[in-house]
Amino acid sequence: MRKMTPIVKKIVSCLALLFVGTANTLRSVQIHVPKAVLTGQDAELTCTYELEGAQLYSIRWYKNMVEFYRFVPKESPATKVFPVAEIKVDVAASDQNRVVLQEVDRTLTGEYQCEVSADAPLFHTEIKSSEMVVVEPPLISPNVTSDKMTYSGGDHIHVNCSSPPSLPAANITWFVNEQMVPGFTASHTLNFSNGYASSLATLELEAAVMSPVPSLMIRCEAAIFDVWKSTSHTLVLRERSANPASALGRSFTGSSAETCLPTIIVVLLHIFLQIILTYTETLR
């Protein structure tokens, strides 16, 4: 039997589409890939679709257009895993809708594609893609430092927050007296040859002249996407008194002497008079 030429195949497909209609086809293909996942954890990738009257022919998963997983319901076994460096598929947890990657590491950062194909006669195929980042967080929490530990009204205060190397660099948020600071100097990152990057952010404050709170509690928070977050220690800056020595004398030493001395004299006079009266009564 003579094989069909490409032109004949195209005509047959068009005729099939006219007779079968749009009811028996593939619709609403969507891919769901974690935007970020911590290194060492599992990642679940899902692909949803609607087969309106058609049958599923195959599901194929790719990383950067290299196939690593296939599901074909008409084959036995239905699943097939292809050897791709560092990709470990949990076959027992994977099926026609999802594929589970075990213990991901930084090499699995990239673009993932899901290709869905309907069965004959149309073999309608759609492919969707999405990015995933594997996060390697810093080994320690961020650190906060200040150019001064005490302040007076009107002083300018410079506070730095540094987050150690991570992949990717962490974003930094400031908190003053447990209130998030909406705007601050942009974070600077220092990149290293291995792809890691550290973060540094500077917060500039002007101390209020008449502050209702005689201290500033400052901390910073480092975060990478929504998979890792850590906070620094809280830095407490104290407001300087205008004249602490004189204030201490007025409130403690001076007032005590001025109050106690007259009281002691009155008590002693009272005791002396009592002694004299008692002695006079005895003589009588």
Tab-separated table of C-alpha atoms in Angstrom:
chain	number	residue	atom	x	y	z
A	1	MET	CA	0.000	0.000	0.000
A	2	ARG	CA	1.371	3.389	-1.021
A	3	LYS	CA	2.221	5.736	1.883
A	4	MET	CA	0.498	9.095	2.153
A	5	THR	CA	2.540	12.122	1.201
A	6	PRO	CA	2.761	15.060	3.666
A	7	ILE	CA	0.244	17.007	1.579
A	8	VAL	CA	-2.247	14.118	1.643
A	9	LYS	CA	-1.740	13.775	5.427
A	10	LYS	CA	-2.487	17.458	5.902
A	11	ILE	CA	-5.652	17.161	3.790
A	12	VAL	CA	-6.781	14.108	5.756
A	13	SER	CA	-6.180	15.941	9.044
A	14	CYS	CA	-8.189	18.928	7.862
A	15	LEU	CA	-11.048	16.701	6.716
A	16	ALA	CA	-10.949	14.836	10.033
A	17	LEU	CA	-11.164	18.130	11.855
A	18	LEU	CA	-14.183	19.138	9.817
A	19	PHE	CA	-16.017	15.856	10.441
A	20	VAL	CA	-14.960	15.299	14.032
A	21	GLY	CA	-15.399	18.932	15.006
A	22	THR	CA	-13.798	20.745	17.921
A	23	ALA	CA	-15.523	18.651	20.600
A	24	ASN	CA	-13.055	15.754	20.441
A	25	THR	CA	-9.921	17.748	21.121
A	26	LEU	CA	-7.412	18.939	23.718
A	27	ARG	CA	-8.089	22.115	25.699
A	28	SER	CA	-6.875	24.230	28.631
A	29	VAL	CA	-3.349	22.892	29.043
A	30	GLN	CA	-1.690	24.469	32.092
A	31	ILE	CA	1.627	23.806	33.798
A	32	HIS	CA	2.231	24.293	37.527
A	33	VAL	CA	5.884	24.432	38.590
A	34	PRO	CA	7.138	25.729	41.961
A	35	LYS	CA	8.626	29.170	41.486
A	36	ALA	CA	11.291	28.257	44.044
A	37	VAL	CA	12.207	25.217	46.129
A	38	LEU	CA	14.893	24.683	48.771
A	39	THR	CA	17.828	22.492	47.858
A	40	GLY	CA	17.459	18.936	49.142
A	41	GLN	CA	13.648	19.020	49.050
A	42	ASP	CA	11.284	17.323	46.592
A	43	ALA	CA	9.585	19.324	43.849
A	44	GLU	CA	6.162	18.437	42.448
A	45	LEU	CA	5.430	19.549	38.889
A	46	THR	CA	1.875	19.205	37.583
A	47	CYS	CA	0.228	19.518	34.206
A	48	THR	CA	-3.546	19.894	33.856
A	49	TYR	CA	-5.612	19.633	30.673
A	50	GLU	CA	-9.047	18.834	29.344
A	51	LEU	CA	-9.707	16.036	26.835
A	52	GLU	CA	-13.144	16.766	25.420
A	53	GLY	CA	-14.019	13.450	23.839
A	54	ALA	CA	-10.432	12.695	22.814
A	55	GLN	CA	-8.113	10.113	24.384
A	56	LEU	CA	-4.731	10.876	25.886
A	57	TYR	CA	-1.815	9.777	23.756
A	58	SER	CA	1.171	10.960	25.822
A	59	ILE	CA	2.538	13.324	28.454
A	60	ARG	CA	6.165	14.363	28.056
A	61	TRP	CA	8.243	16.411	30.488
A	62	TYR	CA	11.385	18.324	29.505
A	63	LYS	CA	14.018	20.380	31.302
A	64	ASN	CA	15.460	22.998	28.985
A	65	MET	CA	13.940	20.983	26.104
A	66	VAL	CA	15.650	17.714	27.143
A	67	GLU	CA	13.065	14.978	27.825
A	68	PHE	CA	13.342	13.239	31.187
A	69	TYR	CA	9.854	11.734	31.776
A	70	ARG	CA	7.149	10.273	29.548
A	71	PHE	CA	3.720	8.811	30.244
A	72	VAL	CA	1.980	6.834	27.468
A	73	PRO	CA	-1.155	5.025	28.735
A	74	LYS	CA	-1.209	2.533	25.827
A	75	GLU	CA	2.306	1.294	26.574
A	76	SER	CA	3.408	-1.113	29.303
A	77	PRO	CA	4.776	0.165	31.529
A	78	ALA	CA	3.073	3.467	30.947
A	79	THR	CA	5.905	5.509	32.489
A	80	LYS	CA	9.410	5.907	31.171
A	81	VAL	CA	12.273	7.879	32.739
A	82	PHE	CA	15.192	9.135	30.659
A	83	PRO	CA	18.661	9.568	32.201
A	84	VAL	CA	19.232	13.300	32.600
A	85	ALA	CA	22.006	14.509	34.906
A	86	GLU	CA	20.938	15.147	38.537
A	87	ILE	CA	17.226	14.484	37.856
A	88	LYS	CA	15.787	11.789	40.105
A	89	VAL	CA	12.128	11.014	39.364
A	90	ASP	CA	9.919	9.430	42.019
A	91	VAL	CA	8.158	7.052	39.628
A	92	ALA	CA	5.720	5.766	42.271
A	93	ALA	CA	4.466	9.315	42.920
A	94	SER	CA	4.357	10.362	39.246
A	95	ASP	CA	1.571	9.787	36.716
A	96	GLN	CA	-0.260	11.404	33.788
A	97	ASN	CA	-0.794	14.648	35.731
A	98	ARG	CA	2.332	15.111	37.776
A	99	VAL	CA	6.008	14.285	38.075
A	100	VAL	CA	7.908	14.416	41.377
A	101	LEU	CA	11.602	15.293	41.440
A	102	GLN	CA	13.491	14.018	44.487
A	103	GLU	CA	16.134	15.943	46.454
A	104	VAL	CA	16.645	18.737	43.959
A	105	ASP	CA	19.887	20.709	43.848
A	106	ARG	CA	21.094	23.912	42.211
A	107	THR	CA	21.666	22.191	38.838
A	108	LEU	CA	17.900	21.734	38.455
A	109	THR	CA	17.250	25.456	38.209
A	110	GLY	CA	15.868	26.112	34.732
A	111	GLU	CA	12.853	25.993	32.422
A	112	TYR	CA	10.497	23.008	32.474
A	113	GLN	CA	8.085	22.073	29.703
A	114	CYS	CA	5.004	19.856	29.710
A	115	GLU	CA	3.838	18.506	26.351
A	116	VAL	CA	0.356	16.986	26.116
A	117	SER	CA	-0.761	15.043	23.031
A	118	ALA	CA	-4.252	13.766	22.265
A	119	ASP	CA	-4.704	10.445	20.445
A	120	ALA	CA	-5.700	9.805	16.814
A	121	PRO	CA	-6.990	11.005	14.505
A	122	LEU	CA	-5.831	14.569	15.238
A	123	PHE	CA	-2.899	14.048	17.637
A	124	HIS	CA	-3.545	17.578	18.885
A	125	THR	CA	-0.460	18.655	20.880
A	126	GLU	CA	0.184	21.584	23.188
A	127	ILE	CA	3.266	22.487	25.227
A	128	LYS	CA	3.541	24.847	28.211
A	129	SER	CA	6.647	25.981	30.076
A	130	SER	CA	7.576	27.551	33.413
A	131	GLU	CA	10.736	28.448	35.373
A	132	MET	CA	11.902	26.893	38.652
A	133	VAL	CA	14.721	28.149	40.904
A	134	VAL	CA	16.460	25.871	43.394
A	135	VAL	CA	17.437	27.985	46.415
A	136	GLU	CA	20.574	27.509	48.484
A	137	PRO	CA	20.061	29.754	51.545
A	138	PRO	CA	22.809	31.415	53.621
A	139	LEU	CA	24.408	29.318	56.349
A	140	ILE	CA	23.789	31.969	59.043
A	141	SER	CA	21.297	34.739	59.770
A	142	PRO	CA	21.785	38.345	58.595
A	143	ASN	CA	23.801	40.732	60.746
A	144	VAL	CA	22.921	44.343	61.608
A	145	THR	CA	25.379	47.068	62.680
A	146	SER	CA	25.117	50.814	63.384
A	147	ASP	CA	27.544	53.737	63.281
A	148	LYS	CA	26.330	54.824	66.747
A	149	MET	CA	24.672	53.197	69.745
A	150	THR	CA	23.298	56.394	71.320
A	151	TYR	CA	21.689	59.404	69.685
A	152	SER	CA	20.163	62.825	70.255
A	153	GLY	CA	17.297	64.466	68.453
A	154	GLY	CA	18.275	65.435	64.919
A	155	ASP	CA	21.134	62.933	64.641
A	156	HIS	CA	21.577	61.017	61.383
A	157	ILE	CA	21.905	57.269	61.958
A	158	HIS	CA	23.358	54.817	59.427
A	159	VAL	CA	22.574	51.128	59.911
A	160	ASN	CA	23.885	48.285	57.725
A	161	CYS	CA	22.409	44.827	57.207
A	162	SER	CA	24.477	42.109	55.565
A	163	SER	CA	23.257	38.684	54.489
A	164	PRO	CA	25.914	36.012	53.776
A	165	PRO	CA	26.334	34.407	50.327
A	166	SER	CA	23.343	32.505	48.968
A	167	LEU	CA	21.869	31.393	45.676
A	168	PRO	CA	20.208	33.646	44.640
A	169	ALA	CA	20.972	36.750	46.748
A	170	ALA	CA	18.540	37.463	49.594
A	171	ASN	CA	16.147	40.423	49.689
A	172	ILE	CA	16.371	42.591	52.824
A	173	THR	CA	13.527	44.246	54.757
A	174	TRP	CA	13.986	46.701	57.650
A	175	PHE	CA	11.968	46.949	60.877
A	176	VAL	CA	12.161	49.896	63.307
A	177	ASN	CA	10.324	49.415	66.596
A	178	GLU	CA	8.674	46.396	64.936
A	179	GLN	CA	7.239	48.541	62.133
A	180	MET	CA	8.299	47.641	58.608
A	181	VAL	CA	10.171	50.428	56.831
A	182	PRO	CA	8.483	50.919	53.417
A	183	GLY	CA	11.503	52.409	51.651
A	184	PHE	CA	15.270	52.287	52.160
A	185	THR	CA	18.554	52.344	50.287
A	186	ALA	CA	18.560	49.620	47.640
A	187	SER	CA	20.317	46.345	48.397
A	188	HIS	CA	23.751	45.817	46.875
A	189	THR	CA	24.934	42.356	45.962
A	190	LEU	CA	28.444	41.030	45.682
A	191	ASN	CA	28.661	38.157	43.201
A	192	PHE	CA	31.120	35.298	43.458
A	193	SER	CA	32.551	33.027	40.772
A	194	ASN	CA	30.443	30.049	41.900
A	195	GLY	CA	27.189	31.906	41.352
A	196	TYR	CA	26.534	32.768	44.991
A	197	ALA	CA	25.870	36.364	46.035
A	198	SER	CA	25.754	38.245	49.331
A	199	SER	CA	23.426	41.165	50.084
A	200	LEU	CA	24.054	44.505	51.790
A	201	ALA	CA	21.454	47.150	52.602
A	202	THR	CA	21.855	50.529	54.317
A	203	LEU	CA	19.140	52.239	56.332
A	204	GLU	CA	19.435	55.984	56.977
A	205	LEU	CA	17.406	57.482	59.825
A	206	GLU	CA	17.027	60.958	61.317
A	207	ALA	CA	16.242	60.793	65.031
A	208	ALA	CA	13.181	62.804	66.036
A	209	VAL	CA	13.843	65.908	68.181
A	210	MET	CA	11.031	65.047	70.590
A	211	SER	CA	10.779	61.264	70.435
A	212	PRO	CA	8.009	59.638	72.531
A	213	VAL	CA	10.163	56.498	72.823
A	214	PRO	CA	13.686	56.960	74.297
A	215	SER	CA	15.143	54.117	72.200
A	216	LEU	CA	15.148	52.635	68.700
A	217	MET	CA	14.869	48.893	68.157
A	218	ILE	CA	16.212	48.034	64.711
A	219	ARG	CA	16.430	44.666	62.981
A	220	CYS	CA	16.544	43.392	59.413
A	221	GLU	CA	15.002	40.377	57.742
A	222	ALA	CA	16.493	38.440	54.820
A	223	ALA	CA	14.243	36.385	52.516
A	224	ILE	CA	14.535	34.402	49.284
A	225	PHE	CA	11.217	34.033	47.457
A	226	ASP	CA	8.751	32.444	49.906
A	227	VAL	CA	10.868	29.399	50.785
A	228	TRP	CA	13.436	30.882	53.211
A	229	LYS	CA	13.409	33.709	55.750
A	230	SER	CA	15.662	34.689	58.656
A	231	THR	CA	15.892	37.707	60.972
A	232	SER	CA	18.875	39.403	62.565
A	233	HIS	CA	19.352	40.192	66.242
A	234	THR	CA	17.628	43.382	67.417
A	235	LEU	CA	19.885	46.406	67.738
A	236	VAL	CA	18.782	48.789	70.532
A	237	LEU	CA	19.920	52.428	70.231
A	238	ARG	CA	19.428	54.611	73.337
A	239	GLU	CA	18.561	58.296	73.364
A	240	ARG	CA	21.146	60.441	75.182
A	241	SER	CA	19.903	62.594	78.113
A	242	ALA	CA	20.525	66.351	77.919
A	243	ASN	CA	22.450	66.451	81.260
A	244	PRO	CA	22.389	63.044	82.965
A	245	ALA	CA	24.691	64.040	85.883
A	246	SER	CA	22.625	67.024	87.017
A	247	ALA	CA	19.408	65.086	86.522
A	248	LEU	CA	20.701	62.321	88.732
A	249	GLY	CA	21.711	64.837	91.469
A	250	ARG	CA	18.327	66.518	91.443
A	251	SER	CA	16.317	63.377	91.569
A	252	PHE	CA	18.408	61.353	93.948
A	253	THR	CA	21.194	62.981	96.052
A	254	GLY	CA	19.966	66.583	96.355
A	255	SER	CA	16.332	65.870	97.145
A	256	SER	CA	17.271	63.224	99.719
A	257	ALA	CA	19.525	65.596	101.712
A	258	GLU	CA	17.083	68.469	101.574
A	259	THR	CA	14.197	66.298	102.722
A	260	CYS	CA	15.879	64.140	105.410
A	261	LEU	CA	17.911	66.738	107.393
A	262	PRO	CA	14.980	68.872	108.706
A	263	THR	CA	13.083	65.718	109.599
A	264	ILE	CA	15.985	64.386	111.695
A	265	ILE	CA	16.321	67.709	113.581
A	266	VAL	CA	12.614	67.778	114.470
A	267	VAL	CA	12.756	64.187	115.730
A	268	LEU	CA	15.801	64.888	117.910
A	269	LEU	CA	14.176	68.016	119.460
A	270	HIS	CA	11.040	66.021	120.198
A	271	ILE	CA	13.040	63.323	121.991
A	272	PHE	CA	15.002	65.963	123.987
A	273	LEU	CA	11.807	67.653	125.174
A	274	GLN	CA	10.349	64.328	126.254
A	275	ILE	CA	13.431	63.604	128.351
A	276	ILE	CA	13.227	67.011	130.090
A	277	LEU	CA	9.516	66.612	130.871
A	278	THR	CA	10.071	63.124	132.275
A	279	TYR	CA	12.924	64.353	134.501
A	280	THR	CA	10.834	67.311	135.805
A	281	GLU	CA	7.948	65.020	136.761
A	282	THR	CA	10.362	62.796	138.667
A	283	LEU	CA	11.692	65.701	140.775
A	284	ARG	CA	8.172	66.622	141.850
